[in-house]
CSV table of C-alpha atoms and ligand atoms in Angstrom, one decimal:
chain,number,residue,atom,x,y,z
A,168,UNK,CA,99.6,114.4,98.2
A,169,UNK,CA,97.4,112.9,95.5
A,170,UNK,CA,96.7,116.5,94.2
A,171,UNK,CA,100.6,117.0,94.3
A,172,UNK,CA,101.4,114.3,92.2
A,173,UNK,CA,98.7,114.8,89.5
A,174,UNK,CA,99.9,118.1,88.8
A,175,UNK,CA,103.4,116.9,88.3
A,176,UNK,CA,101.8,114.1,86.4
A,177,UNK,CA,100.1,116.4,83.8
A,178,UNK,CA,103.3,118.8,83.7
A,179,UNK,CA,105.4,115.4,82.7
A,180,UNK,CA,102.8,113.5,80.4
A,181,UNK,CA,100.1,115.9,79.2
A,182,UNK,CA,96.6,116.5,80.5
A,183,UNK,CA,94.9,114.2,77.7
A,184,UNK,CA,95.5,111.2,80.4
A,185,UNK,CA,93.1,109.6,82.2
A,186,UNK,CA,94.5,108.9,85.4
A,187,UNK,CA,94.3,106.6,88.5
A,188,UNK,CA,95.3,106.8,91.9
A,189,UNK,CA,97.1,104.1,94.3
A,190,UNK,CA,98.1,104.0,97.9
A,191,UNK,CA,100.3,101.0,100.2
A,192,UNK,CA,100.9,101.9,103.4
A,193,UNK,CA,104.4,101.8,105.4
A,194,UNK,CA,103.7,99.7,108.9
A,195,UNK,CA,105.0,99.3,112.7
A,196,UNK,CA,105.6,95.8,114.2
A,197,UNK,CA,103.9,96.0,117.6
A,198,UNK,CA,105.8,92.9,118.7
A,199,UNK,CA,107.0,89.6,117.3
A,200,UNK,CA,110.7,91.1,115.9
A,201,UNK,CA,112.9,88.6,113.7
A,202,UNK,CA,110.5,86.0,113.9
A,203,UNK,CA,108.9,86.1,110.5
A,204,UNK,CA,111.8,84.3,108.8
A,205,UNK,CA,112.0,81.9,111.6
A,206,UNK,CA,108.5,80.9,110.8
A,207,UNK,CA,107.0,82.8,114.0
A,208,UNK,CA,104.3,85.0,115.0
A,209,UNK,CA,104.4,88.9,113.9
A,210,UNK,CA,102.0,91.5,115.1
A,211,UNK,CA,102.1,94.5,113.0
A,212,UNK,CA,99.9,97.1,111.6
A,213,UNK,CA,99.7,99.3,108.8
A,214,UNK,CA,100.3,102.9,109.3
A,215,UNK,CA,98.4,105.8,107.3
A,216,UNK,CA,101.6,107.1,105.9
A,217,UNK,CA,103.0,105.2,103.1
A,218,UNK,CA,103.5,105.5,99.2
A,219,UNK,CA,101.0,107.1,96.6
A,220,UNK,CA,100.9,106.8,92.9
A,221,UNK,CA,99.2,108.5,90.1
A,222,UNK,CA,99.0,106.3,87.3
A,223,UNK,CA,98.3,106.4,83.4
A,224,UNK,CA,98.7,104.0,80.3
A,225,UNK,CA,101.3,104.2,77.5
A,226,UNK,CA,101.5,103.2,74.1
A,227,UNK,CA,104.6,101.4,74.1
A,228,UNK,CA,106.4,99.3,76.5
A,229,UNK,CA,107.9,101.3,78.5
A,230,UNK,CA,107.5,101.9,82.4
A,231,UNK,CA,108.2,105.6,83.0
A,232,UNK,CA,108.6,106.5,86.7
A,233,UNK,CA,109.0,109.6,88.6
A,234,UNK,CA,109.6,109.6,92.3
A,235,UNK,CA,109.1,113.4,94.3
A,236,UNK,CA,111.0,111.5,97.3
A,237,UNK,CA,114.8,111.4,95.9
A,238,UNK,CA,116.7,114.4,94.7
A,239,UNK,CA,118.9,112.8,92.5
A,240,UNK,CA,118.3,109.6,90.3
A,241,UNK,CA,114.3,110.4,90.4
A,242,UNK,CA,113.4,109.8,86.9
A,243,UNK,CA,113.6,105.9,85.7
A,244,UNK,CA,112.5,104.3,82.6
A,245,UNK,CA,112.9,100.9,81.6
A,246,UNK,CA,111.5,98.5,79.0
A,247,UNK,CA,109.1,95.4,79.6
A,248,UNK,CA,110.8,93.9,76.5
A,249,UNK,CA,113.6,93.8,78.3
A,250,UNK,CA,114.8,90.3,78.4
A,251,UNK,CA,115.6,89.5,81.4
A,252,UNK,CA,114.9,92.3,83.5
A,253,UNK,CA,118.0,93.3,85.5
A,254,UNK,CA,118.3,94.9,88.4
A,255,UNK,CA,119.9,98.7,88.3
A,256,UNK,CA,123.0,99.2,91.1
A,257,UNK,CA,121.5,100.4,94.2
A,258,UNK,CA,118.6,102.5,93.1
A,259,UNK,CA,114.7,102.6,94.8
A,260,UNK,CA,114.1,101.6,91.2
A,261,UNK,CA,114.5,98.1,91.9
A,262,UNK,CA,111.7,97.7,93.7
A,263,UNK,CA,109.5,98.3,91.1
A,264,UNK,CA,111.4,96.7,88.4
A,265,UNK,CA,111.6,93.7,90.4
A,266,UNK,CA,108.0,93.7,90.7
A,267,UNK,CA,107.3,94.1,86.7
A,268,UNK,CA,109.7,91.1,86.6
A,269,UNK,CA,108.1,89.0,88.8
A,270,UNK,CA,104.6,89.7,87.1
A,271,UNK,CA,106.2,88.6,84.1
A,272,UNK,CA,107.7,85.5,85.2
A,273,UNK,CA,104.7,84.6,86.4
A,274,UNK,CA,103.1,84.7,82.8
A,275,UNK,CA,101.0,87.8,83.7
A,276,UNK,CA,100.6,89.6,80.6
A,277,UNK,CA,101.4,93.4,80.9
A,278,UNK,CA,100.7,94.6,77.0
A,279,UNK,CA,101.7,98.0,77.3
A,280,UNK,CA,103.8,100.8,79.4
A,281,UNK,CA,102.6,103.0,82.3
A,282,UNK,CA,103.5,106.7,83.2
A,283,UNK,CA,103.8,106.4,87.0
A,284,UNK,CA,104.4,109.4,89.6
A,285,UNK,CA,105.2,108.2,93.1
A,286,UNK,CA,105.5,110.2,96.5
A,287,UNK,CA,105.6,109.2,99.7
A,288,UNK,CA,105.2,110.3,103.6
A,289,UNK,CA,107.1,107.6,105.3
A,290,UNK,CA,110.8,108.5,105.7
A,291,UNK,CA,113.2,106.6,103.9
A,292,UNK,CA,115.3,103.7,105.5
A,293,UNK,CA,113.7,104.6,108.8
A,294,UNK,CA,112.5,101.1,109.1
A,295,UNK,CA,108.7,101.4,108.7
A,296,UNK,CA,108.7,99.7,105.3
A,297,UNK,CA,109.0,102.4,102.8
A,298,UNK,CA,110.6,99.7,100.0
A,299,UNK,CA,107.6,97.0,101.3
A,300,UNK,CA,105.1,99.8,100.4
A,301,UNK,CA,106.9,100.5,96.8
A,302,UNK,CA,106.4,97.0,96.1
A,303,UNK,CA,102.8,96.8,97.5
A,304,UNK,CA,102.2,99.8,95.7
A,305,UNK,CA,103.8,98.7,92.2
A,306,UNK,CA,101.7,95.0,92.9
A,307,UNK,CA,98.6,96.8,93.0
A,308,UNK,CA,99.1,99.1,90.1
A,309,UNK,CA,99.8,96.0,87.9
A,310,UNK,CA,97.0,94.4,89.2
A,311,UNK,CA,94.6,96.6,88.9
A,312,UNK,CA,95.9,98.7,85.3
A,313,UNK,CA,95.8,95.3,83.6
A,314,UNK,CA,92.9,93.6,85.3
A,315,UNK,CA,94.9,90.6,86.2
A,316,UNK,CA,93.2,89.1,89.7
A,317,UNK,CA,96.2,88.2,91.2
A,318,UNK,CA,95.2,87.1,94.8
A,319,UNK,CA,96.8,89.4,97.4
A,320,UNK,CA,98.7,87.1,99.4
A,321,UNK,CA,100.6,85.9,95.9
A,322,UNK,CA,101.7,89.5,95.3
A,323,UNK,CA,102.9,89.4,99.2
A,324,UNK,CA,105.0,86.4,98.4
A,325,UNK,CA,106.4,88.2,95.0
A,326,UNK,CA,107.4,91.0,97.1
A,327,UNK,CA,109.1,89.1,99.2
A,328,UNK,CA,111.1,87.2,96.6
A,329,UNK,CA,111.7,90.5,95.1
A,330,UNK,CA,113.6,91.6,98.2
A,331,UNK,CA,115.5,88.0,98.3
A,332,UNK,CA,116.3,87.6,94.6
A,333,UNK,CA,116.3,90.9,92.9
A,334,UNK,CA,117.5,93.3,96.0
A,335,UNK,CA,119.5,90.6,97.9
A,336,UNK,CA,117.9,90.9,101.3
A,337,UNK,CA,117.0,87.7,103.0
A,338,UNK,CA,113.9,89.2,104.6
A,339,UNK,CA,111.1,87.6,106.0
A,340,UNK,CA,107.0,88.0,104.7
A,341,UNK,CA,106.0,90.7,107.6
A,342,UNK,CA,106.6,93.9,105.8
A,343,UNK,CA,104.7,93.0,102.6
A,344,UNK,CA,102.1,91.1,104.5
A,345,UNK,CA,101.4,94.3,106.2
A,346,UNK,CA,101.4,96.5,103.6
A,347,UNK,CA,98.9,94.4,101.8
A,348,UNK,CA,96.7,92.6,104.0
A,349,UNK,CA,96.2,95.1,107.0
A,350,UNK,CA,92.8,96.9,107.9
A,351,UNK,CA,92.6,100.1,109.7
A,352,UNK,CA,92.4,100.1,113.4
A,353,UNK,CA,93.6,96.4,113.5
A,354,UNK,CA,96.4,94.7,114.3
A,355,UNK,CA,97.7,91.8,112.3
A,356,UNK,CA,98.7,88.7,113.9
A,357,UNK,CA,100.4,86.2,111.5
A,358,UNK,CA,101.7,82.9,111.3
A,359,UNK,CA,104.8,83.5,109.5
A,360,UNK,CA,104.9,79.3,108.3
A,361,UNK,CA,101.4,78.5,107.6
A,362,UNK,CA,100.5,82.3,106.8
A,363,UNK,CA,97.2,82.2,108.5
A,364,UNK,CA,96.6,85.6,110.2
A,365,UNK,CA,93.8,87.2,112.1
A,366,UNK,CA,92.8,90.8,112.9
A,367,UNK,CA,93.1,92.1,116.5
A,368,UNK,CA,91.2,95.5,117.5
A,369,UNK,CA,93.8,98.1,118.3
A,370,UNK,CA,91.5,99.4,121.3
A,371,UNK,CA,93.8,101.4,122.7
A,372,UNK,CA,91.5,103.3,125.4
A,373,UNK,CA,93.4,106.4,126.3
A,374,UNK,CA,96.5,105.7,124.8
A,375,UNK,CA,98.6,106.3,121.6
A,376,UNK,CA,101.6,104.7,119.9
A,377,UNK,CA,104.3,107.0,119.3
A,378,UNK,CA,106.7,106.4,116.9
A,379,UNK,CA,110.2,107.8,117.6
A,380,UNK,CA,112.7,108.1,114.4
A,381,UNK,CA,116.3,108.0,115.9
A,382,UNK,CA,117.6,109.3,112.4
A,383,UNK,CA,120.2,107.0,112.5
A,384,UNK,CA,121.4,105.9,109.2
A,385,UNK,CA,121.0,102.5,108.6
A,386,UNK,CA,123.8,101.7,106.5
A,387,UNK,CA,124.7,98.4,107.8
A,388,UNK,CA,121.3,97.1,108.0
A,389,UNK,CA,121.1,95.2,105.1
A,390,UNK,CA,124.5,93.0,105.7
A,391,UNK,CA,124.2,92.6,109.5
A,392,UNK,CA,120.3,91.6,108.9
A,393,UNK,CA,121.6,89.0,106.4
A,394,UNK,CA,124.0,87.9,109.0
A,395,UNK,CA,121.1,87.2,111.8
A,396,UNK,CA,119.5,85.1,109.1
A,397,UNK,CA,122.5,83.0,108.8
A,398,UNK,CA,122.9,82.7,112.6
A,399,UNK,CA,119.5,81.3,113.0
A,400,UNK,CA,119.8,78.9,110.1
A,401,UNK,CA,122.8,77.7,111.7
A,402,UNK,CA,121.2,76.9,114.9
A,403,UNK,CA,118.2,75.3,113.5
A,404,UNK,CA,120.7,72.9,111.3
A,405,UNK,CA,122.4,72.1,114.4
A,406,UNK,CA,119.3,71.3,116.5
A,407,UNK,CA,117.6,69.5,113.4
A,408,UNK,CA,120.4,66.6,114.0
A,409,UNK,CA,118.6,65.4,116.9
A,410,UNK,CA,115.0,67.2,117.1
A,411,UNK,CA,112.8,67.1,114.2
A,412,UNK,CA,111.7,70.9,113.5
A,413,UNK,CA,111.5,72.8,110.5
A,414,UNK,CA,112.2,75.9,112.0
A,415,UNK,CA,113.3,77.9,115.3
A,416,UNK,CA,109.8,79.2,116.1
A,417,UNK,CA,108.1,75.5,116.8
A,418,UNK,CA,110.4,75.4,119.8
A,419,UNK,CA,108.8,76.2,123.0
A,420,UNK,CA,110.7,77.7,126.2
A,421,UNK,CA,110.9,74.4,127.8
A,422,UNK,CA,112.5,72.3,124.6
A,423,UNK,CA,114.8,75.2,123.8
A,424,UNK,CA,116.5,74.9,127.3
A,425,UNK,CA,116.5,71.1,126.7
A,426,UNK,CA,118.2,71.3,123.4
A,427,UNK,CA,120.0,74.3,123.5
A,428,UNK,CA,123.3,72.5,123.9
A,429,UNK,CA,123.0,71.4,120.3
A,430,UNK,CA,124.2,75.0,119.0
A,431,UNK,CA,127.7,75.0,119.6
A,432,UNK,CA,128.3,78.6,119.1
A,433,UNK,CA,126.8,80.5,122.4
A,434,UNK,CA,126.2,83.9,120.1
A,435,UNK,CA,123.8,81.5,117.9
A,436,UNK,CA,122.4,79.8,121.1
A,437,UNK,CA,121.5,83.5,122.0
A,438,UNK,CA,119.8,84.4,118.6
A,439,UNK,CA,117.8,81.0,119.0
A,440,UNK,CA,116.7,82.3,122.3
A,441,UNK,CA,115.5,85.3,121.2
A,442,UNK,CA,113.4,84.0,118.7
A,443,UNK,CA,112.0,81.0,120.9
A,444,UNK,CA,111.0,83.8,123.5
A,445,UNK,CA,110.0,86.4,121.4
A,446,UNK,CA,107.6,84.1,119.3
A,447,UNK,CA,106.1,83.1,122.9
A,448,UNK,CA,105.9,86.8,123.8
A,449,UNK,CA,103.8,87.7,120.5
A,450,UNK,CA,101.2,85.2,121.5
A,451,UNK,CA,100.8,86.2,124.7
A,452,UNK,CA,100.8,90.2,123.9
A,453,UNK,CA,98.0,89.1,120.9
A,454,UNK,CA,96.1,87.7,123.9
A,455,UNK,CA,96.6,90.5,126.2
A,456,UNK,CA,95.7,93.0,123.9
A,457,UNK,CA,91.9,91.4,123.1
A,458,UNK,CA,91.7,91.5,126.5
A,459,UNK,CA,92.2,94.7,126.9
A,460,UNK,CA,95.2,94.3,129.1
A,461,UNK,CA,97.6,97.3,127.9
A,462,UNK,CA,99.8,97.1,130.8
A,463,UNK,CA,100.7,93.4,130.3
A,464,UNK,CA,100.9,94.5,126.6
A,465,UNK,CA,103.6,97.2,127.5
A,466,UNK,CA,105.3,94.9,129.6
A,467,UNK,CA,106.0,92.6,126.9
A,468,UNK,CA,107.2,95.4,124.5
A,469,UNK,CA,109.9,96.3,127.1
A,470,UNK,CA,110.9,92.5,127.2
A,471,UNK,CA,110.8,92.2,123.5
A,472,UNK,CA,113.3,94.9,123.3
A,473,UNK,CA,115.6,93.8,126.3
A,474,UNK,CA,115.7,90.6,124.2
A,475,UNK,CA,116.5,92.0,121.0
A,476,UNK,CA,119.2,94.2,122.7
A,477,UNK,CA,120.7,91.5,124.7
A,478,UNK,CA,120.1,88.1,122.6
A,479,UNK,CA,119.4,89.3,119.1
A,480,UNK,CA,122.3,92.3,119.5
A,481,UNK,CA,120.2,94.5,116.9
A,482,UNK,CA,119.6,97.8,119.1
A,483,UNK,CA,122.7,100.0,119.1
A,484,UNK,CA,123.4,103.0,121.4
A,485,UNK,CA,120.7,105.1,119.3
A,486,UNK,CA,117.7,102.9,119.7
A,487,UNK,CA,118.5,101.9,123.3
A,488,UNK,CA,118.9,105.4,124.3
A,489,UNK,CA,115.6,106.6,123.2
A,490,UNK,CA,114.1,103.3,124.5
A,491,UNK,CA,115.8,104.0,127.9
A,492,UNK,CA,114.7,107.8,127.6
A,493,UNK,CA,110.8,106.5,126.9
A,494,UNK,CA,110.8,103.8,130.0
A,495,UNK,CA,111.8,106.8,132.3
A,496,UNK,CA,109.2,108.8,131.1
A,497,UNK,CA,105.8,109.6,132.8
A,498,UNK,CA,102.7,107.7,131.2
A,499,UNK,CA,104.6,105.3,129.1
A,500,UNK,CA,103.8,101.8,129.9
A,501,UNK,CA,105.8,99.9,126.7
A,502,UNK,CA,108.7,100.9,124.6
A,503,UNK,CA,110.8,98.9,121.9
A,504,UNK,CA,112.8,98.9,118.7
A,505,UNK,CA,110.3,98.1,115.6
A,506,UNK,CA,111.5,96.5,112.5
A,507,UNK,CA,115.0,95.1,111.7
A,508,UNK,CA,116.6,97.5,114.3
A,509,UNK,CA,120.4,98.9,113.6
A,510,UNK,CA,118.9,102.5,113.6
A,511,UNK,CA,115.4,103.3,112.5
A,512,UNK,CA,112.3,103.7,114.7
A,513,UNK,CA,110.8,102.6,118.2
A,514,UNK,CA,107.4,102.4,119.3
A,515,UNK,CA,105.8,103.3,122.5
A,516,UNK,CA,102.8,102.8,124.4
A,517,UNK,CA,101.9,106.4,126.0
A,518,UNK,CA,98.8,107.6,127.6
A,519,UNK,CA,97.3,110.2,125.2
A,520,UNK,CA,97.5,113.0,128.0
A,521,UNK,CA,101.2,113.0,128.4
A,522,UNK,CA,102.2,112.3,124.8
A,523,UNK,CA,103.2,116.1,124.3
A,524,UNK,CA,105.2,115.6,127.6
A,525,UNK,CA,106.8,112.6,126.3
A,526,UNK,CA,108.0,113.8,123.0
A,527,UNK,CA,109.6,117.0,124.8
A,528,UNK,CA,111.2,114.8,127.5
A,529,UNK,CA,112.4,111.9,125.5
A,530,UNK,CA,113.5,114.1,122.6
A,531,UNK,CA,115.8,115.9,125.0
A,532,UNK,CA,117.3,113.0,126.4
A,533,UNK,CA,118.1,111.5,123.2
A,534,UNK,CA,119.8,114.5,122.1
A,535,UNK,CA,121.9,114.6,125.1
A,536,UNK,CA,122.8,110.9,124.6
A,537,UNK,CA,123.6,110.9,121.1
A,538,UNK,CA,124.1,114.0,119.7
A,539,UNK,CA,121.1,113.4,117.4
A,540,UNK,CA,117.4,115.0,116.8
A,541,UNK,CA,114.6,112.5,116.8
A,542,UNK,CA,111.5,112.9,115.3
A,543,UNK,CA,108.2,111.7,116.6
A,544,UNK,CA,104.8,110.7,115.2
A,545,UNK,CA,101.4,109.3,117.0
A,546,UNK,CA,101.0,106.6,114.5
A,547,UNK,CA,97.5,106.3,112.6
A,548,UNK,CA,96.6,103.1,111.3
A,549,UNK,CA,95.3,102.2,107.5
A,550,UNK,CA,94.0,99.4,105.4
A,551,UNK,CA,96.0,97.8,103.2
A,552,UNK,CA,97.3,98.5,99.4
A,553,UNK,CA,94.6,100.0,97.2
A,554,UNK,CA,93.5,102.1,94.7
A,555,UNK,CA,91.9,105.2,95.8
A,556,UNK,CA,89.7,107.8,94.1
A,557,UNK,CA,91.6,111.3,95.4
B,191,GLA,C1,112.5,93.7,108.4
B,191,GLA,C2,112.1,92.7,107.4
B,191,GLA,C3,111.1,91.6,108.0
B,191,GLA,C4,111.8,91.3,109.4
B,191,GLA,C5,112.1,92.4,110.5
B,191,GLA,C6,112.5,92.4,112.0
B,191,GLA,O1,111.4,94.9,108.4
B,191,GLA,O2,112.1,92.9,106.1
B,191,GLA,O3,110.8,90.8,107.3
B,191,GLA,O4,112.2,90.6,109.3
B,191,GLA,O5,113.2,93.3,109.8
B,191,GLA,O6,111.4,91.9,112.5
């Protein structure tokens, strides 16, 4: 990938430049879905798929970006002296543009422009955080090219703020955190209230994680996602009239059942129930993984999917079909949707020896159920965003 991007960079910007290379990974979430913006726990790990960049400096104040991932709209130029830097309607460029803006807003000096050629190997819009990977890639580029020494967790928070305020998606902090802070062969247990985190070895013995991409376009994902955020906030506000909590994840199951009647809308009640039970499952799952109890871990993955389907309503026919097929296939001990939902990907824990058979059988059942072809990848893990030599 870097070789390809280097060749393009030289064609576009000449060969006299000193080039530096960067990478930021996408992520899967093993369990802990939609808990992040409710102050709960998440348990993601970074993929060895992500977004790469080859970068050189310019003498002027312009950022020139070229992406190999888009056939249209693939070259963008904007000036760092544009005040204020504004979002362009519906374009991938808003991620790097938003990151530049937030560095400047935080009074970091960006004295000259950059030439950046970007390319990635995460499918766009598949729920594997291609956008967070572009944000964290841009953060690490700015941080390293200008020697800014920004603490990594600040860059994570800025990435979330760009999504919330510049892009308009009210997402939590999981994706940016996973893309920046992950370590190879480890999953990351993150408390999204305190931002305390710990690594848990991804010791899967003779199992592998298979990512299944439904290839369902997630057109409504942004608006439906924001609707879930709103539903949870409303449930929380009603609970807060009687109990002193700051977020839904502070409730354990017993407390939730004691107070659920305070939530007047039955749909909002189900949303809150998902958050409370999912947070408990996530903590339990992290413990089970520590104790190498993969069977128990897989069962919690299944329960997570059921709750996302029945309580949180973010799965849909395609994700459910892919997960149902996985549940019925030999060697699979757990399967669930991963990420925001409404399409996108599943993760399944499958015995390595059954992996090919799993891909063939699940792919065939899915095609029959939906008329769509799924793509499958065996997940490999990676360190977080960084400068790389080649
Ligand atoms: C998206 C968001 C995350 C998180 C997940 C659901 O990936 O960006 O913040 O809320 O959905 O768990």
